[in-house]
């Protein structure tokens, strides 16, 4: 017999939950429909972001340049220490060979003095520390042996210290390289934003950059910007590469970063200055008043001294600005001036 039971009705609680869920879905759909799409940054916002990333990349690059310079210097010091240690060991071996000859002579005449045997020991400390016990060894020879021992120990200590420093420096370089890679990744993201601009926006940015460089160049009175002495020669060298591209860690002759340009320019004037902007900030006499600057003086920018150029006269600096730019003139007022440096 068929059942005539009434279908079970949903509970009031279930109806309430379903109703609330439906209402939420409707509300979400309405909000989603009405939500404004994320706004694409305009060309000025993109440029601001890219300029900031350029600055961060240059900071990392200058530190990396410094680490490389220190490593090269330390490697030369280590090589010199190793050569000194080798020469000291040769001197010691020659002295021991002389004692061996003395022992052979004693053996032929009736045996080796026990004190001589001490000097033929394989233990250098035992050999040297007991040198004064041998009657046949002159005071001068004993003193020579002691000096060699002291030198050998000193050189070994210096070599060990240099090795530790070199390892620390390698770790620092690895960390700086990692930081630089991170900054370059940010630059890549900014470039993607730049690529998202319309052709008209890109052209406007390019025109803006070109006009900025042109105006700076026009404001430089080249007739009065020759300079004198080594500084003038360095400035002339930098002028000869105007238009060369900025490239991280490059120091000429066809591409440069900021301190690469200044160090290269002074090298053309037969003057060696440090490689990094921070080190160059301490390479001469500081000039705090812009009115006292002379053609060819270094000009240091930013509180951490991560940017440097050459004073070009008339309130202008000749420098390698940043990635994507070329060696050019620019107003000192465009960057936070710290001081000049007269080499």
GROMACS .gro file of C-alpha atoms in nm, residues 66-301:
model
  236
   66UNK     CA    1   8.404   4.846  -0.298
   67UNK     CA    2   8.394   4.481  -0.200
   68UNK     CA    3   8.561   4.380  -0.526
   69UNK     CA    4   8.834   4.640  -0.478
   70UNK     CA    5   8.900   4.521  -0.124
   71UNK     CA    6   8.913   4.160  -0.234
   72UNK     CA    7   9.165   4.234  -0.508
   73UNK     CA    8   9.381   4.426  -0.263
   74UNK     CA    9   9.364   4.147  -0.009
   75UNK     CA   10   9.453   3.884  -0.268
   76UNK     CA   11   9.768   4.080  -0.354
   77UNK     CA   12   9.857   4.105   0.014
   78UNK     CA   13   9.808   3.732   0.058
   79UNK     CA   14  10.026   3.659  -0.243
   80UNK     CA   15  10.301   3.881  -0.104
   81UNK     CA   16  10.275   3.713   0.237
   82UNK     CA   17  10.302   3.370   0.081
   83UNK     CA   18  10.612   3.478  -0.110
   84UNK     CA   19  10.766   3.611   0.210
   85UNK     CA   20  10.687   3.292   0.396
   86UNK     CA   21  10.844   3.087   0.117
   87UNK     CA   22  11.161   3.298   0.125
   88UNK     CA   23  11.177   3.270   0.502
   89UNK     CA   24  11.143   2.894   0.480
   90UNK     CA   25  11.424   2.882   0.223
   91UNK     CA   26  11.648   3.081   0.456
   92UNK     CA   27  11.567   2.845   0.738
   93UNK     CA   28  11.638   2.541   0.520
   94UNK     CA   29  11.973   2.687   0.418
   95UNK     CA   30  12.070   2.738   0.781
   96UNK     CA   31  11.967   2.383   0.866
   97UNK     CA   32  12.165   2.254   0.570
   98UNK     CA   33  12.466   2.436   0.711
   99UNK     CA   34  12.416   2.267   1.045
  100UNK     CA   35  12.385   1.935   0.867
  101UNK     CA   36  12.722   1.992   0.704
  102UNK     CA   37  12.866   2.071   1.043
  103UNK     CA   38  12.722   1.749   1.183
  104UNK     CA   39  12.872   1.549   0.896
  105UNK     CA   40  13.214   1.694   0.970
  106UNK     CA   41  13.180   1.603   1.337
  107UNK     CA   42  13.077   1.250   1.248
  108UNK     CA   43  13.388   1.206   1.035
  109UNK     CA   44  13.603   1.321   1.325
  110UNK     CA   45  13.450   1.096   1.583
  111UNK     CA   46  13.076   1.142   1.620
  112UNK     CA   47  12.792   1.396   1.636
  113UNK     CA   48  12.765   1.622   1.934
  114UNK     CA   49  12.423   1.567   2.100
  115UNK     CA   50  12.360   1.941   2.080
  116UNK     CA   51  12.402   1.923   1.701
  117UNK     CA   52  12.145   1.648   1.681
  118UNK     CA   53  11.893   1.878   1.843
  119UNK     CA   54  11.924   2.111   1.548
  120UNK     CA   55  11.863   1.830   1.304
  121UNK     CA   56  11.530   1.754   1.466
  122UNK     CA   57  11.220   1.755   1.248
  123UNK     CA   58  11.053   1.985   1.501
  124UNK     CA   59  11.142   2.344   1.396
  125UNK     CA   60  11.055   2.488   1.737
  126UNK     CA   61  11.274   2.236   1.913
  127UNK     CA   62  11.541   2.299   1.653
  128UNK     CA   63  11.539   2.676   1.692
  129UNK     CA   64  11.458   2.721   2.059
  130UNK     CA   65  11.761   2.514   2.157
  131UNK     CA   66  11.996   2.677   1.911
  132UNK     CA   67  12.188   2.857   2.183
  133UNK     CA   68  12.286   2.522   2.336
  134UNK     CA   69  12.528   2.445   2.057
  135UNK     CA   70  12.883   2.561   2.120
  136UNK     CA   71  12.981   2.531   1.755
  137UNK     CA   72  12.706   2.775   1.642
  138UNK     CA   73  12.807   3.140   1.652
  139UNK     CA   74  12.599   3.397   1.835
  140UNK     CA   75  12.531   3.563   1.501
  141UNK     CA   76  12.397   3.238   1.355
  142UNK     CA   77  12.178   3.182   1.660
  143UNK     CA   78  12.038   3.531   1.627
  144UNK     CA   79  11.974   3.475   1.257
  145UNK     CA   80  11.785   3.156   1.331
  146UNK     CA   81  11.573   3.332   1.591
  147UNK     CA   82  11.490   3.610   1.348
  148UNK     CA   83  11.385   3.360   1.085
  149UNK     CA   84  11.169   3.181   1.338
  150UNK     CA   85  11.000   3.505   1.444
  151UNK     CA   86  10.950   3.608   1.085
  152UNK     CA   87  10.804   3.272   0.991
  153UNK     CA   88  10.560   3.279   1.279
  154UNK     CA   89  10.462   3.638   1.203
  155UNK     CA   90  10.405   3.568   0.835
  156UNK     CA   91  10.205   3.256   0.911
  157UNK     CA   92   9.984   3.458   1.145
  158UNK     CA   93   9.938   3.732   0.887
  159UNK     CA   94   9.851   3.477   0.620
  160UNK     CA   95   9.593   3.317   0.847
  161UNK     CA   96   9.441   3.656   0.928
  162UNK     CA   97   9.430   3.751   0.561
  163UNK     CA   98   9.260   3.423   0.474
  164UNK     CA   99   8.992   3.489   0.735
  165UNK     CA  100   8.940   3.840   0.601
  166UNK     CA  101   8.920   3.707   0.246
  167UNK     CA  102   8.650   3.460   0.346
  168UNK     CA  103   8.455   3.734   0.521
  169UNK     CA  104   8.490   3.952   0.216
  170UNK     CA  105   8.369   3.672  -0.012
  171UNK     CA  106   8.064   3.631   0.210
  172UNK     CA  107   8.004   4.006   0.192
  173UNK     CA  108   8.032   4.003  -0.186
  174UNK     CA  109   7.784   3.718  -0.206
  175UNK     CA  110   7.538   3.912   0.007
  176UNK     CA  111   7.587   4.228  -0.197
  177UNK     CA  112   7.544   4.035  -0.521
  178UNK     CA  113   7.222   3.891  -0.381
  179UNK     CA  114   7.101   4.239  -0.292
  180UNK     CA  115   7.190   4.365  -0.636
  181UNK     CA  116   6.998   4.077  -0.791
  182UNK     CA  117   6.695   4.166  -0.583
  183UNK     CA  118   6.715   4.528  -0.694
  184UNK     CA  119   6.750   4.422  -1.056
  185UNK     CA  120   6.438   4.211  -1.011
  186UNK     CA  121   6.256   4.523  -0.893
  187UNK     CA  122   6.391   4.710  -1.193
  188UNK     CA  123   6.249   4.435  -1.411
  189UNK     CA  124   5.908   4.479  -1.251
  190UNK     CA  125   5.929   4.854  -1.303
  191UNK     CA  126   6.028   4.795  -1.664
  192UNK     CA  127   5.716   4.585  -1.710
  193UNK     CA  128   5.511   4.876  -1.585
  194UNK     CA  129   5.698   5.101  -1.823
  195UNK     CA  130   5.624   4.863  -2.107
  196UNK     CA  131   5.256   4.875  -2.017
  197UNK     CA  132   5.243   5.245  -2.103
  198UNK     CA  133   5.114   5.352  -2.438
  199UNK     CA  134   5.351   5.444  -2.715
  200UNK     CA  135   5.252   5.807  -2.667
  201UNK     CA  136   5.333   5.793  -2.293
  202UNK     CA  137   5.668   5.628  -2.361
  203UNK     CA  138   5.752   5.894  -2.617
  204UNK     CA  139   5.658   6.167  -2.371
  205UNK     CA  140   5.892   6.019  -2.106
  206UNK     CA  141   6.175   5.988  -2.356
  207UNK     CA  142   6.124   6.347  -2.467
  208UNK     CA  143   6.118   6.464  -2.106
  209UNK     CA  144   6.448   6.287  -2.034
  210UNK     CA  145   6.609   6.424  -2.350
  211UNK     CA  146   6.495   6.779  -2.278
  212UNK     CA  147   6.634   6.754  -1.927
  213UNK     CA  148   6.974   6.650  -2.058
  214UNK     CA  149   6.967   6.912  -2.334
  215UNK     CA  150   6.877   7.196  -2.099
  216UNK     CA  151   7.160   7.095  -1.866
  217UNK     CA  152   7.407   7.090  -2.152
  218UNK     CA  153   7.296   7.429  -2.275
  219UNK     CA  154   7.343   7.582  -1.931
  220UNK     CA  155   7.710   7.478  -1.919
  221UNK     CA  156   7.938   7.749  -2.047
  222UNK     CA  157   8.190   7.522  -2.216
  223UNK     CA  158   8.413   7.818  -2.297
  224UNK     CA  159   8.483   7.867  -1.927
  225UNK     CA  160   8.476   7.499  -1.832
  226UNK     CA  161   8.825   7.385  -1.922
  227UNK     CA  162   8.974   7.369  -1.575
  228UNK     CA  163   9.342   7.350  -1.502
  229UNK     CA  164   9.606   7.102  -1.393
  230UNK     CA  165   9.523   6.737  -1.329
  231UNK     CA  166   9.162   6.819  -1.236
  232UNK     CA  167   9.118   6.998  -1.569
  233UNK     CA  168   9.269   6.702  -1.754
  234UNK     CA  169   9.033   6.464  -1.572
  235UNK     CA  170   8.735   6.681  -1.661
  236UNK     CA  171   8.842   6.692  -2.027
  237UNK     CA  172   8.864   6.312  -2.028
  238UNK     CA  173   8.511   6.287  -1.889
  239UNK     CA  174   8.388   6.532  -2.155
  240UNK     CA  175   8.531   6.303  -2.423
  241UNK     CA  176   8.289   6.024  -2.323
  242UNK     CA  177   7.970   6.229  -2.299
  243UNK     CA  178   7.693   6.005  -2.431
  244UNK     CA  179   7.852   5.681  -2.309
  245UNK     CA  180   7.594   5.452  -2.143
  246UNK     CA  181   7.565   5.389  -1.771
  247UNK     CA  182   7.641   5.023  -1.691
  248UNK     CA  183   7.667   4.877  -1.341
  249UNK     CA  184   8.027   4.814  -1.219
  250UNK     CA  185   8.184   4.948  -1.541
  251UNK     CA  186   8.478   5.189  -1.530
  252UNK     CA  187   8.536   5.262  -1.898
  253UNK     CA  188   8.644   5.313  -2.154
  254UNK     CA  189   8.306   5.291  -2.330
  255UNK     CA  190   8.057   5.252  -2.041
  256UNK     CA  191   8.056   5.363  -1.678
  257UNK     CA  192   7.883   5.373  -1.346
  258UNK     CA  193   7.915   5.697  -1.148
  259UNK     CA  194   8.241   5.628  -0.964
  260UNK     CA  195   8.370   5.432  -1.261
  261UNK     CA  196   8.355   5.753  -1.465
  262UNK     CA  197   8.534   5.968  -1.207
  263UNK     CA  198   8.807   5.712  -1.133
  264UNK     CA  199   8.862   5.653  -1.506
  265UNK     CA  200   8.874   6.026  -1.579
  266UNK     CA  201   9.139   6.090  -1.316
  267UNK     CA  202   9.336   5.788  -1.434
  268UNK     CA  203   9.359   5.957  -1.776
  269UNK     CA  204   9.524   6.247  -1.593
  270UNK     CA  205   9.772   6.005  -1.432
  271UNK     CA  206   9.604   6.033  -1.092
  272UNK     CA  207   9.486   5.725  -0.905
  273UNK     CA  208   9.180   5.769  -0.684
  274UNK     CA  209   8.970   5.503  -0.508
  275UNK     CA  210   8.710   5.312  -0.706
  276UNK     CA  211   8.393   5.386  -0.508
  277UNK     CA  212   8.209   5.711  -0.441
  278UNK     CA  213   8.228   5.657  -0.064
  279UNK     CA  214   8.605   5.614  -0.079
  280UNK     CA  215   8.643   5.904  -0.321
  281UNK     CA  216   8.463   6.122  -0.066
  282UNK     CA  217   8.775   6.085   0.152
  283UNK     CA  218   9.034   6.115  -0.126
  284UNK     CA  219   9.108   6.485  -0.091
  285UNK     CA  220   9.014   6.816   0.064
  286UNK     CA  221   8.641   6.860   0.120
  287UNK     CA  222   8.470   7.167  -0.026
  288UNK     CA  223   8.139   7.235   0.150
  289UNK     CA  224   8.044   7.557  -0.029
  290UNK     CA  225   7.932   7.511  -0.388
  291UNK     CA  226   8.064   7.858  -0.468
  292UNK     CA  227   8.417   7.732  -0.392
  293UNK     CA  228   8.403   7.439  -0.635
  294UNK     CA  229   8.645   7.435  -0.926
  295UNK     CA  230   8.631   7.254  -1.260
  296UNK     CA  231   8.717   6.887  -1.213
  297UNK     CA  232   8.646   6.870  -0.839
  298UNK     CA  233   8.456   6.561  -0.734
  299UNK     CA  234   8.099   6.630  -0.624
  300UNK     CA  235   7.944   6.392  -0.369
  301UNK     CA  236   7.568   6.344  -0.348
   0.00000   0.00000   0.00000
